[in-house]
Amino acid sequence: MNFSNSKGGKLITGIAVYSVAKCILNMILGGFSLSSLLLALAFAAFLFVPVKYVNYIAAAILAFIAVSHLPANISDISSNWIYLAEGVIDIICAVLLVTNSDIKENYSKDIKIS
């Protein structure tokens, strides 16, 4: 992706790398899952699509994942603290995708169907 804003591009890249790294960590802790790795890679690739509203869709996905796992992560914080930390980071990434002007500048192209 040719970023229109390099600072936003670095943040997007960081979020994509975090998403894949989180999946790899979860595979180490909970067992190998090729499907979850492929989904994480697809999500990371999706972040590099420079089309309007992709950032909002990606933020919604991150927020949904964090909120859906929140009750289980809170129920036993002593053994789930790493997952709770992942949820907090997911929410931070979602908020950045929606509110950061440098990131939003990279998602300003319209889809052209001809």
PDB file of N, CA and C in Angstrom:
ATOM      1  N   MET A   1       0.855  -1.173   0.000  1.00  0.00           N
ATOM      2  CA  MET A   1       0.000   0.000   0.000  1.00  0.00           C
ATOM      3  C   MET A   1       0.891   1.222   0.000  1.00  0.00           C
ATOM      4  N   ASN A   2       0.581   2.146  -0.848  1.00  0.00           N
ATOM      5  CA  ASN A   2       1.279   3.421  -0.885  1.00  0.00           C
ATOM      6  C   ASN A   2       0.535   4.362   0.056  1.00  0.00           C
ATOM      7  N   PHE A   3       1.101   4.602   1.212  1.00  0.00           N
ATOM      8  CA  PHE A   3       0.439   5.403   2.225  1.00  0.00           C
ATOM      9  C   PHE A   3       0.448   6.872   1.854  1.00  0.00           C
ATOM     10  N   SER A   4      -0.703   7.518   2.001  1.00  0.00           N
ATOM     11  CA  SER A   4      -0.777   8.960   1.763  1.00  0.00           C
ATOM     12  C   SER A   4      -0.280   9.729   2.973  1.00  0.00           C
ATOM     13  N   ASN A   5      -0.191   9.083   4.115  1.00  0.00           N
ATOM     14  CA  ASN A   5       0.340   9.690   5.324  1.00  0.00           C
ATOM     15  C   ASN A   5       1.253   8.658   5.982  1.00  0.00           C
ATOM     16  N   SER A   6       2.551   8.933   6.027  1.00  0.00           N
ATOM     17  CA  SER A   6       3.506   7.925   6.494  1.00  0.00           C
ATOM     18  C   SER A   6       3.336   7.613   7.982  1.00  0.00           C
ATOM     19  N   LYS A   7       2.982   8.598   8.796  1.00  0.00           N
ATOM     20  CA  LYS A   7       2.765   8.333  10.221  1.00  0.00           C
ATOM     21  C   LYS A   7       1.581   7.387  10.400  1.00  0.00           C
ATOM     22  N   GLY A   8       0.494   7.652   9.676  1.00  0.00           N
ATOM     23  CA  GLY A   8      -0.657   6.755   9.714  1.00  0.00           C
ATOM     24  C   GLY A   8      -0.313   5.384   9.179  1.00  0.00           C
ATOM     25  N   GLY A   9       0.525   5.330   8.148  1.00  0.00           N
ATOM     26  CA  GLY A   9       0.955   4.059   7.582  1.00  0.00           C
ATOM     27  C   GLY A   9       1.728   3.218   8.583  1.00  0.00           C
ATOM     28  N   LYS A  10       2.558   3.878   9.381  1.00  0.00           N
ATOM     29  CA  LYS A  10       3.303   3.158  10.412  1.00  0.00           C
ATOM     30  C   LYS A  10       2.360   2.613  11.482  1.00  0.00           C
ATOM     31  N   LEU A  11       1.345   3.391  11.840  1.00  0.00           N
ATOM     32  CA  LEU A  11       0.371   2.928  12.821  1.00  0.00           C
ATOM     33  C   LEU A  11      -0.437   1.747  12.282  1.00  0.00           C
ATOM     34  N   ILE A  12      -0.846   1.839  11.021  1.00  0.00           N
ATOM     35  CA  ILE A  12      -1.585   0.738  10.387  1.00  0.00           C
ATOM     36  C   ILE A  12      -0.724  -0.521  10.345  1.00  0.00           C
ATOM     37  N   THR A  13       0.530  -0.364   9.972  1.00  0.00           N
ATOM     38  CA  THR A  13       1.447  -1.500   9.932  1.00  0.00           C
ATOM     39  C   THR A  13       1.624  -2.099  11.323  1.00  0.00           C
ATOM     40  N   GLY A  14       1.737  -1.245  12.321  1.00  0.00           N
ATOM     41  CA  GLY A  14       1.860  -1.728  13.696  1.00  0.00           C
ATOM     42  C   GLY A  14       0.648  -2.522  14.138  1.00  0.00           C
ATOM     43  N   ILE A  15      -0.542  -2.054  13.779  1.00  0.00           N
ATOM     44  CA  ILE A  15      -1.771  -2.770  14.129  1.00  0.00           C
ATOM     45  C   ILE A  15      -1.821  -4.117  13.402  1.00  0.00           C
ATOM     46  N   ALA A  16      -1.403  -4.135  12.140  1.00  0.00           N
ATOM     47  CA  ALA A  16      -1.394  -5.393  11.380  1.00  0.00           C
ATOM     48  C   ALA A  16      -0.403  -6.384  11.983  1.00  0.00           C
ATOM     49  N   VAL A  17       0.787  -5.916  12.322  1.00  0.00           N
ATOM     50  CA  VAL A  17       1.797  -6.797  12.928  1.00  0.00           C
ATOM     51  C   VAL A  17       1.308  -7.293  14.286  1.00  0.00           C
ATOM     52  N   TYR A  18       0.704  -6.409  15.076  1.00  0.00           N
ATOM     53  CA  TYR A  18       0.161  -6.808  16.373  1.00  0.00           C
ATOM     54  C   TYR A  18      -0.887  -7.911  16.204  1.00  0.00           C
ATOM     55  N   SER A  19      -1.757  -7.774  15.213  1.00  0.00           N
ATOM     56  CA  SER A  19      -2.822  -8.767  15.008  1.00  0.00           C
ATOM     57  C   SER A  19      -2.249 -10.152  14.721  1.00  0.00           C
ATOM     58  N   VAL A  20      -1.223 -10.206  13.903  1.00  0.00           N
ATOM     59  CA  VAL A  20      -0.612 -11.496  13.581  1.00  0.00           C
ATOM     60  C   VAL A  20       0.184 -12.019  14.777  1.00  0.00           C
ATOM     61  N   ALA A  21       0.915 -11.132  15.455  1.00  0.00           N
ATOM     62  CA  ALA A  21       1.699 -11.546  16.621  1.00  0.00           C
ATOM     63  C   ALA A  21       0.786 -12.065  17.732  1.00  0.00           C
ATOM     64  N   LYS A  22      -0.366 -11.413  17.917  1.00  0.00           N
ATOM     65  CA  LYS A  22      -1.337 -11.854  18.920  1.00  0.00           C
ATOM     66  C   LYS A  22      -1.822 -13.267  18.598  1.00  0.00           C
ATOM     67  N   CYS A  23      -2.081 -13.524  17.339  1.00  0.00           N
ATOM     68  CA  CYS A  23      -2.536 -14.847  16.929  1.00  0.00           C
ATOM     69  C   CYS A  23      -1.450 -15.893  17.189  1.00  0.00           C
ATOM     70  N   ILE A  24      -0.223 -15.561  16.864  1.00  0.00           N
ATOM     71  CA  ILE A  24       0.877 -16.501  17.081  1.00  0.00           C
ATOM     72  C   ILE A  24       1.045 -16.775  18.577  1.00  0.00           C
ATOM     73  N   LEU A  25       0.963 -15.745  19.405  1.00  0.00           N
ATOM     74  CA  LEU A  25       1.055 -15.934  20.852  1.00  0.00           C
ATOM     75  C   LEU A  25      -0.076 -16.830  21.353  1.00  0.00           C
ATOM     76  N   ASN A  26      -1.288 -16.588  20.871  1.00  0.00           N
ATOM     77  CA  ASN A  26      -2.425 -17.419  21.279  1.00  0.00           C
ATOM     78  C   ASN A  26      -2.254 -18.865  20.822  1.00  0.00           C
ATOM     79  N   MET A  27      -1.620 -19.062  19.667  1.00  0.00           N
ATOM     80  CA  MET A  27      -1.364 -20.424  19.200  1.00  0.00           C
ATOM     81  C   MET A  27      -0.324 -21.107  20.085  1.00  0.00           C
ATOM     82  N   ILE A  28       0.668 -20.352  20.553  1.00  0.00           N
ATOM     83  CA  ILE A  28       1.671 -20.918  21.453  1.00  0.00           C
ATOM     84  C   ILE A  28       1.035 -21.302  22.786  1.00  0.00           C
ATOM     85  N   LEU A  29       0.158 -20.430  23.284  1.00  0.00           N
ATOM     86  CA  LEU A  29      -0.467 -20.671  24.587  1.00  0.00           C
ATOM     87  C   LEU A  29      -1.587 -21.705  24.538  1.00  0.00           C
ATOM     88  N   GLY A  30      -2.329 -21.746  23.439  1.00  0.00           N
ATOM     89  CA  GLY A  30      -3.521 -22.585  23.418  1.00  0.00           C
ATOM     90  C   GLY A  30      -3.556 -23.684  22.391  1.00  0.00           C
ATOM     91  N   GLY A  31      -2.573 -23.799  21.564  1.00  0.00           N
ATOM     92  CA  GLY A  31      -2.571 -24.840  20.540  1.00  0.00           C
ATOM     93  C   GLY A  31      -2.631 -24.266  19.140  1.00  0.00           C
ATOM     94  N   PHE A  32      -1.996 -24.960  18.221  1.00  0.00           N
ATOM     95  CA  PHE A  32      -1.900 -24.501  16.837  1.00  0.00           C
ATOM     96  C   PHE A  32      -3.261 -24.536  16.156  1.00  0.00           C
ATOM     97  N   SER A  33      -3.548 -23.461  15.423  1.00  0.00           N
ATOM     98  CA  SER A  33      -4.779 -23.386  14.649  1.00  0.00           C
ATOM     99  C   SER A  33      -4.487 -22.662  13.341  1.00  0.00           C
ATOM    100  N   LEU A  34      -4.436 -23.428  12.277  1.00  0.00           N
ATOM    101  CA  LEU A  34      -4.135 -22.844  10.971  1.00  0.00           C
ATOM    102  C   LEU A  34      -5.213 -21.854  10.547  1.00  0.00           C
ATOM    103  N   SER A  35      -6.466 -22.163  10.854  1.00  0.00           N
ATOM    104  CA  SER A  35      -7.558 -21.276  10.448  1.00  0.00           C
ATOM    105  C   SER A  35      -7.454 -19.915  11.141  1.00  0.00           C
ATOM    106  N   SER A  36      -7.113 -19.893  12.422  1.00  0.00           N
ATOM    107  CA  SER A  36      -6.983 -18.596  13.096  1.00  0.00           C
ATOM    108  C   SER A  36      -5.783 -17.822  12.569  1.00  0.00           C
ATOM    109  N   LEU A  37      -4.716 -18.501  12.209  1.00  0.00           N
ATOM    110  CA  LEU A  37      -3.566 -17.821  11.613  1.00  0.00           C
ATOM    111  C   LEU A  37      -3.939 -17.226  10.260  1.00  0.00           C
ATOM    112  N   LEU A  38      -4.689 -17.972   9.454  1.00  0.00           N
ATOM    113  CA  LEU A  38      -5.116 -17.460   8.150  1.00  0.00           C
ATOM    114  C   LEU A  38      -6.062 -16.268   8.309  1.00  0.00           C
ATOM    115  N   LEU A  39      -6.945 -16.329   9.300  1.00  0.00           N
ATOM    116  CA  LEU A  39      -7.841 -15.198   9.562  1.00  0.00           C
ATOM    117  C   LEU A  39      -7.061 -13.962  10.012  1.00  0.00           C
ATOM    118  N   ALA A  40      -6.066 -14.155  10.856  1.00  0.00           N
ATOM    119  CA  ALA A  40      -5.237 -13.031  11.311  1.00  0.00           C
ATOM    120  C   ALA A  40      -4.473 -12.419  10.145  1.00  0.00           C
ATOM    121  N   LEU A  41      -3.942 -13.257   9.266  1.00  0.00           N
ATOM    122  CA  LEU A  41      -3.229 -12.754   8.087  1.00  0.00           C
ATOM    123  C   LEU A  41      -4.179 -12.026   7.139  1.00  0.00           C
ATOM    124  N   ALA A  42      -5.397 -12.551   6.978  1.00  0.00           N
ATOM    125  CA  ALA A  42      -6.389 -11.887   6.136  1.00  0.00           C
ATOM    126  C   ALA A  42      -6.788 -10.539   6.732  1.00  0.00           C
ATOM    127  N   PHE A  43      -6.960 -10.488   8.053  1.00  0.00           N
ATOM    128  CA  PHE A  43      -7.297  -9.228   8.704  1.00  0.00           C
ATOM    129  C   PHE A  43      -6.167  -8.220   8.526  1.00  0.00           C
ATOM    130  N   ALA A  44      -4.928  -8.670   8.694  1.00  0.00           N
ATOM    131  CA  ALA A  44      -3.781  -7.776   8.517  1.00  0.00           C
ATOM    132  C   ALA A  44      -3.729  -7.247   7.081  1.00  0.00           C
ATOM    133  N   ALA A  45      -3.987  -8.110   6.107  1.00  0.00           N
ATOM    134  CA  ALA A  45      -3.993  -7.676   4.708  1.00  0.00           C
ATOM    135  C   ALA A  45      -5.143  -6.701   4.454  1.00  0.00           C
ATOM    136  N   PHE A  46      -6.286  -6.942   5.087  1.00  0.00           N
ATOM    137  CA  PHE A  46      -7.453  -6.072   4.938  1.00  0.00           C
ATOM    138  C   PHE A  46      -7.139  -4.646   5.388  1.00  0.00           C
ATOM    139  N   LEU A  47      -6.302  -4.512   6.407  1.00  0.00           N
ATOM    140  CA  LEU A  47      -5.929  -3.179   6.895  1.00  0.00           C
ATOM    141  C   LEU A  47      -5.206  -2.349   5.837  1.00  0.00           C
ATOM    142  N   PHE A  48      -4.610  -2.999   4.849  1.00  0.00           N
ATOM    143  CA  PHE A  48      -3.853  -2.298   3.816  1.00  0.00           C
ATOM    144  C   PHE A  48      -4.685  -1.952   2.582  1.00  0.00           C
ATOM    145  N   VAL A  49      -5.996  -2.158   2.659  1.00  0.00           N
ATOM    146  CA  VAL A  49      -6.886  -1.767   1.560  1.00  0.00           C
ATOM    147  C   VAL A  49      -7.244  -0.297   1.765  1.00  0.00           C
ATOM    148  N   PRO A  50      -6.796   0.584   0.855  1.00  0.00           N
ATOM    149  CA  PRO A  50      -6.946   2.034   1.081  1.00  0.00           C
ATOM    150  C   PRO A  50      -8.298   2.594   0.647  1.00  0.00           C
ATOM    151  N   VAL A  51      -9.371   1.943   1.027  1.00  0.00           N
ATOM    152  CA  VAL A  51     -10.702   2.340   0.595  1.00  0.00           C
ATOM    153  C   VAL A  51     -11.462   2.910   1.789  1.00  0.00           C
ATOM    154  N   LYS A  52     -12.341   3.862   1.495  1.00  0.00           N
ATOM    155  CA  LYS A  52     -13.146   4.471   2.557  1.00  0.00           C
ATOM    156  C   LYS A  52     -13.831   3.410   3.403  1.00  0.00           C
ATOM    157  N   TYR A  53     -13.863   3.685   4.686  1.00  0.00           N
ATOM    158  CA  TYR A  53     -14.584   2.904   5.691  1.00  0.00           C
ATOM    159  C   TYR A  53     -13.963   1.561   6.034  1.00  0.00           C
ATOM    160  N   VAL A  54     -12.857   1.168   5.407  1.00  0.00           N
ATOM    161  CA  VAL A  54     -12.182  -0.071   5.796  1.00  0.00           C
ATOM    162  C   VAL A  54     -11.710   0.035   7.241  1.00  0.00           C
ATOM    163  N   ASN A  55     -11.239   1.226   7.625  1.00  0.00           N
ATOM    164  CA  ASN A  55     -10.792   1.405   9.005  1.00  0.00           C
ATOM    165  C   ASN A  55     -11.930   1.206  10.000  1.00  0.00           C
ATOM    166  N   TYR A  56     -13.138   1.633   9.651  1.00  0.00           N
ATOM    167  CA  TYR A  56     -14.281   1.456  10.535  1.00  0.00           C
ATOM    168  C   TYR A  56     -14.670  -0.027  10.651  1.00  0.00           C
ATOM    169  N   ILE A  57     -14.615  -0.734   9.547  1.00  0.00           N
ATOM    170  CA  ILE A  57     -14.922  -2.168   9.560  1.00  0.00           C
ATOM    171  C   ILE A  57     -13.895  -2.912  10.399  1.00  0.00           C
ATOM    172  N   ALA A  58     -12.613  -2.581  10.204  1.00  0.00           N
ATOM    173  CA  ALA A  58     -11.546  -3.225  10.971  1.00  0.00           C
ATOM    174  C   ALA A  58     -11.686  -2.911  12.457  1.00  0.00           C
ATOM    175  N   ALA A  59     -12.026  -1.674  12.786  1.00  0.00           N
ATOM    176  CA  ALA A  59     -12.221  -1.292  14.187  1.00  0.00           C
ATOM    177  C   ALA A  59     -13.388  -2.065  14.796  1.00  0.00           C
ATOM    178  N   ALA A  60     -14.455  -2.237  14.038  1.00  0.00           N
ATOM    179  CA  ALA A  60     -15.614  -2.989  14.533  1.00  0.00           C
ATOM    180  C   ALA A  60     -15.244  -4.445  14.793  1.00  0.00           C
ATOM    181  N   ILE A  61     -14.436  -5.021  13.930  1.00  0.00           N
ATOM    182  CA  ILE A  61     -14.000  -6.409  14.117  1.00  0.00           C
ATOM    183  C   ILE A  61     -13.164  -6.526  15.392  1.00  0.00           C
ATOM    184  N   LEU A  62     -12.214  -5.612  15.573  1.00  0.00           N
ATOM    185  CA  LEU A  62     -11.376  -5.640  16.774  1.00  0.00           C
ATOM    186  C   LEU A  62     -12.210  -5.456  18.042  1.00  0.00           C
ATOM    187  N   ALA A  63     -13.127  -4.503  18.006  1.00  0.00           N
ATOM    188  CA  ALA A  63     -13.969  -4.242  19.178  1.00  0.00           C
ATOM    189  C   ALA A  63     -14.863  -5.447  19.477  1.00  0.00           C
ATOM    190  N   PHE A  64     -15.417  -6.059  18.444  1.00  0.00           N
ATOM    191  CA  PHE A  64     -16.270  -7.234  18.637  1.00  0.00           C
ATOM    192  C   PHE A  64     -15.487  -8.367  19.290  1.00  0.00           C
ATOM    193  N   ILE A  65     -14.280  -8.614  18.814  1.00  0.00           N
ATOM    194  CA  ILE A  65     -13.451  -9.680  19.383  1.00  0.00           C
ATOM    195  C   ILE A  65     -13.161  -9.394  20.855  1.00  0.00           C
ATOM    196  N   ALA A  66     -12.781  -8.155  21.159  1.00  0.00           N
ATOM    197  CA  ALA A  66     -12.447  -7.795  22.541  1.00  0.00           C
ATOM    198  C   ALA A  66     -13.657  -7.928  23.455  1.00  0.00           C
ATOM    199  N   VAL A  67     -14.797  -7.413  23.018  1.00  0.00           N
ATOM    200  CA  VAL A  67     -15.995  -7.433  23.860  1.00  0.00           C
ATOM    201  C   VAL A  67     -16.543  -8.850  24.012  1.00  0.00           C
ATOM    202  N   SER A  68     -16.481  -9.642  22.966  1.00  0.00           N
ATOM    203  CA  SER A  68     -17.021 -11.007  23.059  1.00  0.00           C
ATOM    204  C   SER A  68     -16.202 -11.890  24.003  1.00  0.00           C
ATOM    205  N   HIS A  69     -14.914 -11.616  24.137  1.00  0.00           N
ATOM    206  CA  HIS A  69     -14.070 -12.403  25.038  1.00  0.00           C
ATOM    207  C   HIS A  69     -13.940 -11.793  26.427  1.00  0.00           C
ATOM    208  N   LEU A  70     -14.454 -10.603  26.628  1.00  0.00           N
ATOM    209  CA  LEU A  70     -14.294  -9.895  27.899  1.00  0.00           C
ATOM    210  C   LEU A  70     -14.847 -10.651  29.106  1.00  0.00           C
ATOM    211  N   PRO A  71     -16.064 -11.190  29.074  1.00  0.00           N
ATOM    212  CA  PRO A  71     -16.577 -11.887  30.265  1.00  0.00           C
ATOM    213  C   PRO A  71     -15.692 -13.056  30.711  1.00  0.00           C
ATOM    214  N   ALA A  72     -15.231 -13.841  29.766  1.00  0.00           N
ATOM    215  CA  ALA A  72     -14.373 -14.983  30.114  1.00  0.00           C
ATOM    216  C   ALA A  72     -13.027 -14.509  30.647  1.00  0.00           C
ATOM    217  N   ASN A  73     -12.509 -13.423  30.102  1.00  0.00           N
ATOM    218  CA  ASN A  73     -11.215 -12.919  30.546  1.00  0.00           C
ATOM    219  C   ASN A  73     -11.293 -12.298  31.929  1.00  0.00           C
ATOM    220  N   ILE A  74     -12.421 -11.702  32.254  1.00  0.00           N
ATOM    221  CA  ILE A  74     -12.579 -11.081  33.568  1.00  0.00           C
ATOM    222  C   ILE A  74     -12.891 -12.127  34.637  1.00  0.00           C
ATOM    223  N   SER A  75     -13.562 -13.203  34.250  1.00  0.00           N
ATOM    224  CA  SER A  75     -14.007 -14.201  35.232  1.00  0.00           C
ATOM    225  C   SER A  75     -12.854 -14.808  36.027  1.00  0.00           C
ATOM    226  N   ASP A  76     -11.709 -14.950  35.425  1.00  0.00           N
ATOM    227  CA  ASP A  76     -10.554 -15.500  36.132  1.00  0.00           C
ATOM    228  C   ASP A  76      -9.315 -14.698  35.732  1.00  0.00           C
ATOM    229  N   ILE A  77      -9.241 -13.486  36.250  1.00  0.00           N
ATOM    230  CA  ILE A  77      -8.165 -12.565  35.861  1.00  0.00           C
ATOM    231  C   ILE A  77      -6.787 -13.133  36.188  1.00  0.00           C
ATOM    232  N   SER A  78      -6.669 -13.873  37.253  1.00  0.00           N
ATOM    233  CA  SER A  78      -5.352 -14.377  37.663  1.00  0.00           C
ATOM    234  C   SER A  78      -4.700 -15.256  36.597  1.00  0.00           C
ATOM    235  N   SER A  79      -5.489 -16.015  35.859  1.00  0.00           N
ATOM    236  CA  SER A  79      -4.904 -16.859  34.817  1.00  0.00           C
ATOM    237  C   SER A  79      -5.150 -16.307  33.409  1.00  0.00           C
ATOM    238  N   ASN A  80      -6.001 -15.311  33.284  1.00  0.00           N
ATOM    239  CA  ASN A  80      -6.329 -14.763  31.961  1.00  0.00           C
ATOM    240  C   ASN A  80      -5.820 -13.335  31.761  1.00  0.00           C
ATOM    241  N   TRP A  81      -4.896 -12.888  32.566  1.00  0.00           N
ATOM    242  CA  TRP A  81      -4.462 -11.497  32.479  1.00  0.00           C
ATOM    243  C   TRP A  81      -3.867 -11.161  31.114  1.00  0.00           C
ATOM    244  N   ILE A  82      -3.179 -12.100  30.478  1.00  0.00           N
ATOM    245  CA  ILE A  82      -2.583 -11.808  29.177  1.00  0.00           C
ATOM    246  C   ILE A  82      -3.684 -11.603  28.130  1.00  0.00           C
ATOM    247  N   TYR A  83      -4.773 -12.372  28.235  1.00  0.00           N
ATOM    248  CA  TYR A  83      -5.886 -12.214  27.306  1.00  0.00           C
ATOM    249  C   TYR A  83      -6.637 -10.910  27.566  1.00  0.00           C
ATOM    250  N   LEU A  84      -6.721 -10.525  28.827  1.00  0.00           N
ATOM    251  CA  LEU A  84      -7.340  -9.246  29.170  1.00  0.00           C
ATOM    252  C   LEU A  84      -6.504  -8.096  28.617  1.00  0.00           C
ATOM    253  N   ALA A  85      -5.190  -8.217  28.697  1.00  0.00           N
ATOM    254  CA  ALA A  85      -4.296  -7.199  28.120  1.00  0.00           C
ATOM    255  C   ALA A  85      -4.471  -7.127  26.603  1.00  0.00           C
ATOM    256  N   GLU A  86      -4.614  -8.276  25.961  1.00  0.00           N
ATOM    257  CA  GLU A  86      -4.867  -8.285  24.513  1.00  0.00           C
ATOM    258  C   GLU A  86      -6.163  -7.552  24.187  1.00  0.00           C
ATOM    259  N   GLY A  87      -7.187  -7.766  25.000  1.00  0.00           N
ATOM    260  CA  GLY A  87      -8.465  -7.092  24.782  1.00  0.00           C
ATOM    261  C   GLY A  87      -8.333  -5.586  24.901  1.00  0.00           C
ATOM    262  N   VAL A  88      -7.570  -5.133  25.886  1.00  0.00           N
ATOM    263  CA  VAL A  88      -7.348  -3.694  26.052  1.00  0.00           C
ATOM    264  C   VAL A  88      -6.605  -3.127  24.844  1.00  0.00           C
ATOM    265  N   ILE A  89      -5.600  -3.849  24.383  1.00  0.00           N
ATOM    266  CA  ILE A  89      -4.847  -3.395  23.202  1.00  0.00           C
ATOM    267  C   ILE A  89      -5.745  -3.400  21.969  1.00  0.00           C
ATOM    268  N   ASP A  90      -6.614  -4.399  21.839  1.00  0.00           N
ATOM    269  CA  ASP A  90      -7.565  -4.434  20.720  1.00  0.00           C
ATOM    270  C   ASP A  90      -8.454  -3.187  20.723  1.00  0.00           C
ATOM    271  N   ILE A  91      -8.958  -2.811  21.882  1.00  0.00           N
ATOM    272  CA  ILE A  91      -9.813  -1.615  21.981  1.00  0.00           C
ATOM    273  C   ILE A  91      -9.015  -0.362  21.628  1.00  0.00           C
ATOM    274  N   ILE A  92      -7.779  -0.276  22.105  1.00  0.00           N
ATOM    275  CA  ILE A  92      -6.934   0.876  21.772  1.00  0.00           C
ATOM    276  C   ILE A  92      -6.720   0.954  20.266  1.00  0.00           C
ATOM    277  N   CYS A  93      -6.444  -0.176  19.640  1.00  0.00           N
ATOM    278  CA  CYS A  93      -6.255  -0.203  18.176  1.00  0.00           C
ATOM    279  C   CYS A  93      -7.537   0.205  17.458  1.00  0.00           C
ATOM    280  N   ALA A  94      -8.677  -0.266  17.937  1.00  0.00           N
ATOM    281  CA  ALA A  94      -9.959   0.091  17.326  1.00  0.00           C
ATOM    282  C   ALA A  94     -10.206   1.587  17.431  1.00  0.00           C
ATOM    283  N   VAL A  95      -9.930   2.154  18.594  1.00  0.00           N
ATOM    284  CA  VAL A  95     -10.118   3.601  18.774  1.00  0.00           C
ATOM    285  C   VAL A  95      -9.169   4.381  17.860  1.00  0.00           C
ATOM    286  N   LEU A  96      -7.937   3.929  17.742  1.00  0.00           N
ATOM    287  CA  LEU A  96      -6.994   4.593  16.838  1.00  0.00           C
ATOM    288  C   LEU A  96      -7.478   4.550  15.390  1.00  0.00           C
ATOM    289  N   LEU A  97      -7.985   3.401  14.959  1.00  0.00           N
ATOM    290  CA  LEU A  97      -8.461   3.270  13.583  1.00  0.00           C
ATOM    291  C   LEU A  97      -9.607   4.233  13.274  1.00  0.00           C
ATOM    292  N   VAL A  98     -10.406   4.555  14.275  1.00  0.00           N
ATOM    293  CA  VAL A  98     -11.573   5.401  14.064  1.00  0.00           C
ATOM    294  C   VAL A  98     -11.268   6.880  14.293  1.00  0.00           C
ATOM    295  N   THR A  99     -10.379   7.188  15.222  1.00  0.00           N
ATOM    296  CA  THR A  99     -10.196   8.588  15.620  1.00  0.00           C
ATOM    297  C   THR A  99      -8.921   9.251  15.119  1.00  0.00           C
ATOM    298  N   ASN A 100      -7.889   8.495  14.830  1.00  0.00           N
ATOM    299  CA  ASN A 100      -6.608   9.095  14.450  1.00  0.00           C
ATOM    300  C   ASN A 100      -6.660   9.647  13.032  1.00  0.00           C
ATOM    301  N   SER A 101      -6.421  10.937  12.889  1.00  0.00           N
ATOM    302  CA  SER A 101      -6.519  11.579  11.574  1.00  0.00           C
ATOM    303  C   SER A 101      -5.442  11.083  10.611  1.00  0.00           C
ATOM    304  N   ASP A 102      -4.270  10.726  11.126  1.00  0.00           N
ATOM    305  CA  ASP A 102      -3.213  10.203  10.253  1.00  0.00           C
ATOM    306  C   ASP A 102      -3.610   8.867   9.648  1.00  0.00           C
ATOM    307  N   ILE A 103      -4.260   8.037  10.443  1.00  0.00           N
ATOM    308  CA  ILE A 103      -4.731   6.743   9.938  1.00  0.00           C
ATOM    309  C   ILE A 103      -5.887   6.957   8.968  1.00  0.00           C
ATOM    310  N   LYS A 104      -6.840   7.790   9.352  1.00  0.00           N
ATOM    311  CA  LYS A 104      -8.032   8.006   8.519  1.00  0.00           C
ATOM    312  C   LYS A 104      -7.673   8.576   7.145  1.00  0.00           C
ATOM    313  N   GLU A 105      -6.590   9.336   7.075  1.00  0.00           N
ATOM    314  CA  GLU A 105      -6.165   9.911   5.788  1.00  0.00           C
ATOM    315  C   GLU A 105      -5.816   8.824   4.776  1.00  0.00           C
ATOM    316  N   ASN A 106      -5.378   7.663   5.250  1.00  0.00           N
ATOM    317  CA  ASN A 106      -5.014   6.564   4.356  1.00  0.00           C
ATOM    318  C   ASN A 106      -6.222   5.793   3.838  1.00  0.00           C
ATOM    319  N   TYR A 107      -7.387   6.043   4.404  1.00  0.00           N
ATOM    320  CA  TYR A 107      -8.612   5.365   3.986  1.00  0.00           C
ATOM    321  C   TYR A 107      -9.576   6.375   3.376  1.00  0.00           C
ATOM    322  N   SER A 108      -9.141   7.068   2.336  1.00  0.00           N
ATOM    323  CA  SER A 108      -9.972   8.129   1.769  1.00  0.00           C
ATOM    324  C   SER A 108     -10.368   7.891   0.313  1.00  0.00           C
ATOM    325  N   LYS A 109      -9.952   6.765  -0.256  1.00  0.00           N
ATOM    326  CA  LYS A 109     -10.276   6.513  -1.662  1.00  0.00           C
ATOM    327  C   LYS A 109     -11.645   5.872  -1.818  1.00  0.00           C
ATOM    328  N   ASP A 110     -12.322   6.254  -2.886  1.00  0.00           N
ATOM    329  CA  ASP A 110     -13.611   5.653  -3.227  1.00  0.00           C
ATOM    330  C   ASP A 110     -13.367   4.399  -4.056  1.00  0.00           C
ATOM    331  N   ILE A 111     -14.313   3.495  -4.012  1.00  0.00           N
ATOM    332  CA  ILE A 111     -14.277   2.313  -4.877  1.00  0.00           C
ATOM    333  C   ILE A 111     -14.787   2.738  -6.239  1.00  0.00           C
ATOM    334  N   LYS A 112     -14.006   2.451  -7.265  1.00  0.00           N
ATOM    335  CA  LYS A 112     -14.407   2.805  -8.625  1.00  0.00           C
ATOM    336  C   LYS A 112     -14.740   1.553  -9.389  1.00  0.00           C
ATOM    337  N   ILE A 113     -16.007   1.413  -9.717  1.00  0.00           N
ATOM    338  CA  ILE A 113     -16.456   0.264 -10.509  1.00  0.00           C
ATOM    339  C   ILE A 113     -16.789   0.764 -11.901  1.00  0.00           C
ATOM    340  N   SER A 114     -16.076   0.196 -12.857  1.00  0.00           N
ATOM    341  CA  SER A 114     -16.332   0.638 -14.246  1.00  0.00           C
ATOM    342  C   SER A 114     -16.438  -0.510 -15.195  1.00  0.00           C
TER     343      SER A 114
END
